[in-house]
Coordinates of C-alpha atoms in Angstrom, one line a residue:
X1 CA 0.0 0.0 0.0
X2 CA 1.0 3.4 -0.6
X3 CA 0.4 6.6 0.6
X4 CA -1.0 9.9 -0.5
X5 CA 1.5 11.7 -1.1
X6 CA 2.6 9.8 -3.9
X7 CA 0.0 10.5 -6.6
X8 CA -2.0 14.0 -6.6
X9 CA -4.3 14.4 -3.3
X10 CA -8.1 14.0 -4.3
X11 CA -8.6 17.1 -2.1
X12 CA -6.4 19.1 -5.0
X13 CA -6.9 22.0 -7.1
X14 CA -5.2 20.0 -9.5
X15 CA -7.2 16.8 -8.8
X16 CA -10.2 18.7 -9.1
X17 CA -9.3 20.4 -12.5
X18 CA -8.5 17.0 -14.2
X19 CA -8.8 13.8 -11.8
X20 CA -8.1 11.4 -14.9
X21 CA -4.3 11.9 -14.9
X22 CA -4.6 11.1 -11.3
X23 CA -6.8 8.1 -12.1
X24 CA -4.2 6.5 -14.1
X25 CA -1.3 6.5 -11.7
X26 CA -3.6 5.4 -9.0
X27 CA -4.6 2.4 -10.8
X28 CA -0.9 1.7 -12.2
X29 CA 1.1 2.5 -8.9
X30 CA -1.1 3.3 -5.9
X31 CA -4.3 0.8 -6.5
X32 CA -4.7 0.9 -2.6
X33 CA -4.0 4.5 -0.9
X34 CA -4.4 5.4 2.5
X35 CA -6.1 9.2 2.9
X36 CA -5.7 10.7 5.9
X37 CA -7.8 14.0 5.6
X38 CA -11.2 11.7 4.5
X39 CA -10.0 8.7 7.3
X40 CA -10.6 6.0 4.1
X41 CA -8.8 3.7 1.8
X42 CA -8.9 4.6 -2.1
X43 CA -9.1 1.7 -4.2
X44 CA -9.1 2.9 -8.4
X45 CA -9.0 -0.5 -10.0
X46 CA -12.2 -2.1 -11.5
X47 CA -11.5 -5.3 -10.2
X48 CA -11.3 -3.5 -6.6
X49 CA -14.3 -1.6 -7.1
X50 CA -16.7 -4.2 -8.7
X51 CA -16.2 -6.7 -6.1
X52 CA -16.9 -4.2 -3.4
X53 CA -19.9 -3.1 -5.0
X54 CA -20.9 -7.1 -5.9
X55 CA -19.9 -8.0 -2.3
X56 CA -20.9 -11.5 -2.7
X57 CA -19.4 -12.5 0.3
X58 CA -20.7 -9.9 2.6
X59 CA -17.0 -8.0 3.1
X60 CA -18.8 -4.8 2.8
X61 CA -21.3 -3.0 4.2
X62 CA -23.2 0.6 3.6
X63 CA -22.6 1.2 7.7
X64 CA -20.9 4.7 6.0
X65 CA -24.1 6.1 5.2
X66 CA -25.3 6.4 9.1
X67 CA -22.7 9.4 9.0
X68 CA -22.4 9.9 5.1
X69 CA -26.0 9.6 3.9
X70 CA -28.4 9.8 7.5
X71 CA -28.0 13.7 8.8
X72 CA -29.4 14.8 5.0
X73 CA -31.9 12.9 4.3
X74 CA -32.7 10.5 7.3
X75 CA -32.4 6.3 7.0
X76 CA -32.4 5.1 3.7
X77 CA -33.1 1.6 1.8
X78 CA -29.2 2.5 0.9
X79 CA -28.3 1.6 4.8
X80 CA -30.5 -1.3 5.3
X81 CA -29.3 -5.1 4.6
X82 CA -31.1 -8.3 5.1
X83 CA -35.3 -8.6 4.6
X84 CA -35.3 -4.5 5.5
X85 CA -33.4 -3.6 2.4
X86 CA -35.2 -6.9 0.4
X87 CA -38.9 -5.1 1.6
X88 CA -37.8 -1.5 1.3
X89 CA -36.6 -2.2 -1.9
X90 CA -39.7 -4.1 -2.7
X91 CA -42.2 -1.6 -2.0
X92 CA -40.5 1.0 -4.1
X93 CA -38.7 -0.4 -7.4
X94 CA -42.1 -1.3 -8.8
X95 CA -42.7 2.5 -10.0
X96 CA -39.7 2.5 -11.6
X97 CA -39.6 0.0 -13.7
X98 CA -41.9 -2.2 -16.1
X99 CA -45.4 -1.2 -16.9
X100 CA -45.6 1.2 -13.8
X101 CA -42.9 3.1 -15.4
X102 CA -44.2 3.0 -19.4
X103 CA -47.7 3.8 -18.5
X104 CA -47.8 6.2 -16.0
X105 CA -44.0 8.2 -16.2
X106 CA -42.6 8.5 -19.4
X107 CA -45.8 11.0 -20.6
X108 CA -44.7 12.7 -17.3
X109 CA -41.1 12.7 -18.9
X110 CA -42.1 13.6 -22.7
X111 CA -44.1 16.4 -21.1
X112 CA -41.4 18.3 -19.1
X113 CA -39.2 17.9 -21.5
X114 CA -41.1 19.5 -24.4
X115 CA -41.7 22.3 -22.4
X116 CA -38.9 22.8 -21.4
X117 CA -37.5 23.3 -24.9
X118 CA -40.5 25.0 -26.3
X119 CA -39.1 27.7 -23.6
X120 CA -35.9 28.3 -26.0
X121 CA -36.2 26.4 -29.1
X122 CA -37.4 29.5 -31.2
X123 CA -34.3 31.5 -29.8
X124 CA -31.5 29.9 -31.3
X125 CA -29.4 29.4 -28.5
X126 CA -29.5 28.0 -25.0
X127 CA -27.9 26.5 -22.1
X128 CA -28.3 23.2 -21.8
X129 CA -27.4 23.4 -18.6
X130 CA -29.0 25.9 -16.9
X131 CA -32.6 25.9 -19.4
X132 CA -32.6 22.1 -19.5
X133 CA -30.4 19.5 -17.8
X134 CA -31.1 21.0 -13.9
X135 CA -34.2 21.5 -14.7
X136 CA -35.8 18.3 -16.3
X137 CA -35.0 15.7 -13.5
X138 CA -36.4 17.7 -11.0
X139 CA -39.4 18.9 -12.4
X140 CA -40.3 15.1 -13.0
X141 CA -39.5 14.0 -10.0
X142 CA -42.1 16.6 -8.7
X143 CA -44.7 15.8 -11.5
X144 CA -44.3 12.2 -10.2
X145 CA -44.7 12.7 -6.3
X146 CA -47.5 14.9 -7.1
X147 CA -45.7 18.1 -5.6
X148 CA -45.9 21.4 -6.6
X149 CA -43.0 22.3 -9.6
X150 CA -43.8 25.9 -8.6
X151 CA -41.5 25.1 -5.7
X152 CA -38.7 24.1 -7.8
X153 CA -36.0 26.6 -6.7
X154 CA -36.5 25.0 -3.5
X155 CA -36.0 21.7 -4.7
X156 CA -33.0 22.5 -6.6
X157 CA -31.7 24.4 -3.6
X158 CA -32.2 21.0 -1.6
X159 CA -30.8 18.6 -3.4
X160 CA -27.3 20.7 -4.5
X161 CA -26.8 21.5 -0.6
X162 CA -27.4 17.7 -0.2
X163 CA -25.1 17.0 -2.9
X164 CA -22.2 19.3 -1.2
X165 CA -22.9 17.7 1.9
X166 CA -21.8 14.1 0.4
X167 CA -19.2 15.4 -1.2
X168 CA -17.8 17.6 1.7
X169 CA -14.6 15.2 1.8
X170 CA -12.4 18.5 3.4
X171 CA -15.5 18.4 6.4
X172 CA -16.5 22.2 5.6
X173 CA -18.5 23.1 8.7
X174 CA -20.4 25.6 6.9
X175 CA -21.5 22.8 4.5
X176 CA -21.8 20.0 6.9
X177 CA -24.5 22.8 9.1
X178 CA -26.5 23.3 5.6
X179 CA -26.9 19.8 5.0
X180 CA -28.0 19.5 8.0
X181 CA -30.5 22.4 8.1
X182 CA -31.8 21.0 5.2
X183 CA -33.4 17.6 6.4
X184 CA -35.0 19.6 8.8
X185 CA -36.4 22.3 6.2
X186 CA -37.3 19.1 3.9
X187 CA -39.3 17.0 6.3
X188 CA -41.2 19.8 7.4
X189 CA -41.9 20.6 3.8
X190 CA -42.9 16.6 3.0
X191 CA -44.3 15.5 6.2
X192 CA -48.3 17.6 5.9
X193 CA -48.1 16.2 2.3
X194 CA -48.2 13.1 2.9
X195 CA -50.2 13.1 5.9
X196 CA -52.6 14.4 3.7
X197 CA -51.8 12.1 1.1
X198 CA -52.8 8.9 3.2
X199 CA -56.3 10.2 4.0
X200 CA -56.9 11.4 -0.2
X201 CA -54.4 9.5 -2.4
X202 CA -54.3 10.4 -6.1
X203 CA -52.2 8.6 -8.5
X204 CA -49.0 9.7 -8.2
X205 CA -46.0 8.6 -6.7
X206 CA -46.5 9.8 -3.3
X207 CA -50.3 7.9 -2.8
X208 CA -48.6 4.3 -4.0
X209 CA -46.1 4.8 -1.7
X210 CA -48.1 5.9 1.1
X211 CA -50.2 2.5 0.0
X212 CA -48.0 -0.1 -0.6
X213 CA -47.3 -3.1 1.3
X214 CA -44.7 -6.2 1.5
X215 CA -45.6 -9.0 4.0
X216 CA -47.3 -7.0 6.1
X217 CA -45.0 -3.8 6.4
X218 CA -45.5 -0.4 4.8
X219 CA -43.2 2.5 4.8
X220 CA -44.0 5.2 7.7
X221 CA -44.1 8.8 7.0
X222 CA -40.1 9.2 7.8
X223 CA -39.5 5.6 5.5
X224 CA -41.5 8.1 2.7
X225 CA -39.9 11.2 3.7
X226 CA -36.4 9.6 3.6
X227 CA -36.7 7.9 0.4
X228 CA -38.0 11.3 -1.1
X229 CA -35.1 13.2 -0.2
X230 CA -32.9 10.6 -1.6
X231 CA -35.1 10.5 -5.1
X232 CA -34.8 14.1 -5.1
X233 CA -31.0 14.4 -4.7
X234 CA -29.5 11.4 -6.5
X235 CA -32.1 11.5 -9.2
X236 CA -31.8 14.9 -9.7
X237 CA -27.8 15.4 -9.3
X238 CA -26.8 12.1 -11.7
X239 CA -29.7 12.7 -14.3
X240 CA -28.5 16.4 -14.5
X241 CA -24.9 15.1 -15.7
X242 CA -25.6 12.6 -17.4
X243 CA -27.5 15.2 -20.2
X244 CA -25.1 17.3 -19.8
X245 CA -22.7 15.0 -20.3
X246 CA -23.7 13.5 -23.2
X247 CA -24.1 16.1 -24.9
X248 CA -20.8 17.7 -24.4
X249 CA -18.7 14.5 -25.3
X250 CA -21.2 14.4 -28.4
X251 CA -20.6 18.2 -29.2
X252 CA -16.9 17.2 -28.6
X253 CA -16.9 14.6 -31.5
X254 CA -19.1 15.4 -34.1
X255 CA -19.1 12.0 -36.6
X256 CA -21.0 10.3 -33.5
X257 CA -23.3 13.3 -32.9
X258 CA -23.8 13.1 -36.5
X259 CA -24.6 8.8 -36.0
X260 CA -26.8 9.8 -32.6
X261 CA -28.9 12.2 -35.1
X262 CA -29.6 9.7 -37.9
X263 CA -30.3 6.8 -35.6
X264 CA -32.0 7.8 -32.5
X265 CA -31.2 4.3 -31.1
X266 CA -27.9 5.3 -30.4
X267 CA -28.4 7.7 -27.3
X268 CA -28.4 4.4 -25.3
X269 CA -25.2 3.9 -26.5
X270 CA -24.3 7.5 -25.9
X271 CA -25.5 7.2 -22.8
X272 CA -24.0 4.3 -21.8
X273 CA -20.4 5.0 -22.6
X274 CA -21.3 8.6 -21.3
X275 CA -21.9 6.9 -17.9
X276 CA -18.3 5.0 -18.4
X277 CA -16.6 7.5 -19.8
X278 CA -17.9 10.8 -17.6
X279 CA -19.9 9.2 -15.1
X280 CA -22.1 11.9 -12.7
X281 CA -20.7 10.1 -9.6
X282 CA -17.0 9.8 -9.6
X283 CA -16.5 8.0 -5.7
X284 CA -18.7 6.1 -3.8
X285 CA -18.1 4.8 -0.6
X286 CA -18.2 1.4 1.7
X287 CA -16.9 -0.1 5.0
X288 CA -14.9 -3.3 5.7
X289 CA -16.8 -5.6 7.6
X290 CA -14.0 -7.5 8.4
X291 CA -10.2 -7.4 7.2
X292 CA -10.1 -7.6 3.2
X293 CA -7.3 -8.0 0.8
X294 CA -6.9 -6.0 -1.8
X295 CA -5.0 -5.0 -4.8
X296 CA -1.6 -3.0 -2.9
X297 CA -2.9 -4.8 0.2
X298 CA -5.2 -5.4 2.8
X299 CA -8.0 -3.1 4.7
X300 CA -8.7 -3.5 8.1
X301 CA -11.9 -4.3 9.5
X302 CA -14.4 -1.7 10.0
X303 CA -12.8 0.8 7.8
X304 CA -14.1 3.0 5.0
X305 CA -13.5 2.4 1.2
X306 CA -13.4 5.0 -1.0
X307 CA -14.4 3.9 -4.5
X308 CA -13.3 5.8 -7.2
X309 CA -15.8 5.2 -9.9
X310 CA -13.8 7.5 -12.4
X311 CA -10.8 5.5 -12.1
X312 CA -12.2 2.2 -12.3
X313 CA -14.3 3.1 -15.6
X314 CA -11.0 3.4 -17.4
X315 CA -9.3 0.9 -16.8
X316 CA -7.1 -0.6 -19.4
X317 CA -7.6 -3.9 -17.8
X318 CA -11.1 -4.1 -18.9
X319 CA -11.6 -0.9 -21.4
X320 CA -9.3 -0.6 -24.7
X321 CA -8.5 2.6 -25.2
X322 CA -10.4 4.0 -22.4
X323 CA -9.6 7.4 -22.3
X324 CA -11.5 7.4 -26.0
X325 CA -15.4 8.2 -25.9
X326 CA -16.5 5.4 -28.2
X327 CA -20.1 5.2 -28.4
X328 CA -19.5 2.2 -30.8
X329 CA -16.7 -0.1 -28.8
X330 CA -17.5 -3.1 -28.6
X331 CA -16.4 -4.1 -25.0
X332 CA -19.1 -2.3 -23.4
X333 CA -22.3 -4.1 -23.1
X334 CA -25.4 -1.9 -23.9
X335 CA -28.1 -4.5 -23.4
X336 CA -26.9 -4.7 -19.8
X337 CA -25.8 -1.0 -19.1
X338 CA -28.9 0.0 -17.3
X339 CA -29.5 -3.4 -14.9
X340 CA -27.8 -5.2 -12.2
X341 CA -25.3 -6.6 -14.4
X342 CA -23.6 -3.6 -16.4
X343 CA -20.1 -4.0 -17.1
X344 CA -19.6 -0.1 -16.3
X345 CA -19.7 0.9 -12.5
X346 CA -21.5 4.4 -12.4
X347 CA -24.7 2.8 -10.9
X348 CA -23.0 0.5 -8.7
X349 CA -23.5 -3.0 -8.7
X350 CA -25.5 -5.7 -6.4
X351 CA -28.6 -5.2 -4.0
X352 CA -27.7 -1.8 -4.2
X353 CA -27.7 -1.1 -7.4
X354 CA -29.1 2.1 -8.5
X355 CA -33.2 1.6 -8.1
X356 CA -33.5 4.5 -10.9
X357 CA -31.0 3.8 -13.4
X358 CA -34.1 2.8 -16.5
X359 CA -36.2 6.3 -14.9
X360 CA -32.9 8.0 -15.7
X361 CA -32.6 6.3 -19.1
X362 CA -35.6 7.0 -20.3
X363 CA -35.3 10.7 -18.9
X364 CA -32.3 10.8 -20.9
X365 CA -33.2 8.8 -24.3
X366 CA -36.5 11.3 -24.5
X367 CA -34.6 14.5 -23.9
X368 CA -32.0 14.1 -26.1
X369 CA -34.2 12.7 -28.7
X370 CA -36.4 15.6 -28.2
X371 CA -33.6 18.1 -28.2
X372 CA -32.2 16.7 -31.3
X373 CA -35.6 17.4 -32.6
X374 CA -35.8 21.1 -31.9
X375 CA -31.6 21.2 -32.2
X376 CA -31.0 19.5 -35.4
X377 CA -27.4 21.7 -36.3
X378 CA -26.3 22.2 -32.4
X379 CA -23.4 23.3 -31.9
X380 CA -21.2 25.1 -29.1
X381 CA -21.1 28.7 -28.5
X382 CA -18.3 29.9 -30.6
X383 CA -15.0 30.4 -28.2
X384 CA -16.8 27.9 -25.4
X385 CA -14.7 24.9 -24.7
X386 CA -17.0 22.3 -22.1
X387 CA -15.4 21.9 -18.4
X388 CA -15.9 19.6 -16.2
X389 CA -16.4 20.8 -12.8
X390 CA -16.7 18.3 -9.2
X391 CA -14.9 15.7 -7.3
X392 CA -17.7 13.7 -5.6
X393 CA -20.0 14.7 -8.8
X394 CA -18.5 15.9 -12.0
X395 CA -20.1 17.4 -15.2
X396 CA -20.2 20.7 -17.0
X397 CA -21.1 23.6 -15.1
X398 CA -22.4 25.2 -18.4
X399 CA -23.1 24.4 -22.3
X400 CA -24.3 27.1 -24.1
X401 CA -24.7 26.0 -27.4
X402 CA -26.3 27.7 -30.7
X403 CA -28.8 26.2 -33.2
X404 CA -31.5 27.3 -36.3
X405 CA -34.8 28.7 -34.3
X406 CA -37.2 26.2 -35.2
X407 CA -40.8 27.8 -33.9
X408 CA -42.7 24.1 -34.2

């Protein structure tokens, strides 16, 4: 094992500018690093990081989340194990996937999205940042709760301090104190909604939550509350990059913009090597349960593992090339990319594998679709070059682009 000092600290100004560099010495010389300002082991290798996230042998647990994940948003299904998660997990995934998901979200989806464009698309210009990609997720994830989009500044104000509170990995108390302020602003924002949503459900979100039931249990109002606050912040955060994302490596090479345009079944593939190449989540973490053996040596029990999802996406062990965005390579398995068993590790892997990875495809395969539509000769804003900006989250800050005003 090695230490920090050794390759560039992920707490950096030059980390942060460019953490692929980094990424690439990690996983050739320091596969196993000791940090000492985040107290945690940083493993870079996709071998390392899939079999934390697969932890078929229960090596790992999510015990981080009590202190990583618990003072934002409350207890999650992401700190439960055993027939807790299985129920919790139960009584949710059903809305987001299958028929659940075809019937009753994607009009939800189509119909954000459209007006979100029609709010630009006869201007010839835009940021797909700021007009579209922070706004879509969110206002879905409203539409589908059944919560007022009116309030969406205060949603988007949520969710980022929630997002700056995961990734507070110098411990900012000013950041750590707005997280915290925040779960206490958000439950007493959600809590009279869905009291009054289990004595008049409607058919949303909210009501089948507030209804469901596994072998006799159903979510109280904090299981509801919780699992709210954690829709709102991953879904909205990840979703958010991942358009933006897209559409900068696209707008970065042209001939597979130019592919994605003529054959609209290709932003799965964009998306999916998006998710490899630029994945919206560059670290997730674990603890040991026990001592584990790793590549560069061994963790002691009850230790935390930082997972560098950014490093182990590039891997030359298991990528060719992979510093190359390659929406046609062939050693990255579409089919698969948005299920348990994807080959890429941006939605982690296992029981705890993302529960809205096919919401967030088909968010993403119906706005770029419909932004190609309106967008058909997008291009970048002449002297803008797309920068990636985040450590525990990545993904342009901005993309203004210009097109032909279309007024239909």
């Amino acid at each position: 094992m090695t230490t920090a000092q050794q390759v560039p600290d992920i707490l950096s100004a030059e980390f942060a500018a460019d953490p692929y560099p980094a990424y690439r010495l990690m996983r050739e010389s320091a596969p196993l690093i000791w940090h000492e300002a985040t107290q945690s082991y940083i493993i870079s290798r996709y071998d390392d990081v899939e079999r934390v996230f697969k932890d078929k042998g229960g090596e790992f647990t999510t015990d981080n989340y009590d202190w990583q994940i618990e003072p934002v948003h409350g207890k999650t299904i992401l700190q439960m194990s055993g027939r807790e998660h299985a129920v919790r997990r139960a009584l949710v995934a059903p809305a987001f996937r299958g028929s659940e998901l075809q019937e009753k979200f994607l009009p939800v989806i189509e119909r954000n999205s459209r007006d979100l464009i029609d709010g630009f698309r006869h201007t010839g210009s835009a940021d797909l940042v700021a007009d579209y990609a922070t706004r879509l997720p969110v206002n879905v994830i409203a539409d589908m709760l059944g919560l007022d989009k009116a309030d969406h500044q205060r949603f988007h104000g949520w969710y980022t301090t929630v997002i700056a509170f995961l990734g507070n990995l110098a411990g900012d108390p000013e950041v750590t104190a707005a997280g915290e302020r925040t779960r206490v602003e958000f439950a007493e924002y959600m809590f009279p909604i869905i009291r009054e949503r289990r004595e008049n459900p409607g058919d949303d979100l909210l009501s089948t939550l507030c209804a469901a039931e596994v072998d006799g249990v159903r979510m109280s109002d904090e299981d509801i509350k919780a699992f709210c606050s954690l829709l709102l912040a991953a879904g909205g955060e990840t979703t958010d990059k991942a358009i933006a994302g897209i559409f900068a490596n696209l707008l970065r090479h042209p001939e597979q913009l130019a592919a994605v345009r003529e054959d609209r079944s290709l932003i799965a593939r964009a998306f999916a090597e998006t998710l490899r190449y630029t994945p919206p989540v560059h670290m997730i973490m674990r603890q040991s349960a026990g001592e584990v053996t790793l590549s560069g040596g061994t963790v002691p029990p009850g230790a935390t593992v930082t997972c560098l999802i950014g490093a182990a996406n590039r891997d030359e062990t298991r990528y060719r090339d992979p510093d190359r965005f390659d929406i046609f390579r062939d050693d990255l398995n579409t089919t698969t990319a948005f299920s348990a068993a994807a080959d890429h590790l941006a939605f982690a892997l296992g029981r705890h594998f993302c529960v809205g990875a096919l919401l967030a495809k088909a968010e993403v395969e119906i706005g770029v679709g419909q932004l190609l539509d309106a967008m058909p000769d997008v291009r970048v804003a002449d002297g803008f070059e797309p920068v990636e900006r985040g450590v525990f989250t990545r993904g342009p800050q901005s993309l203004p682009v210009r097109f032909t005003p279309r007024a239909d």
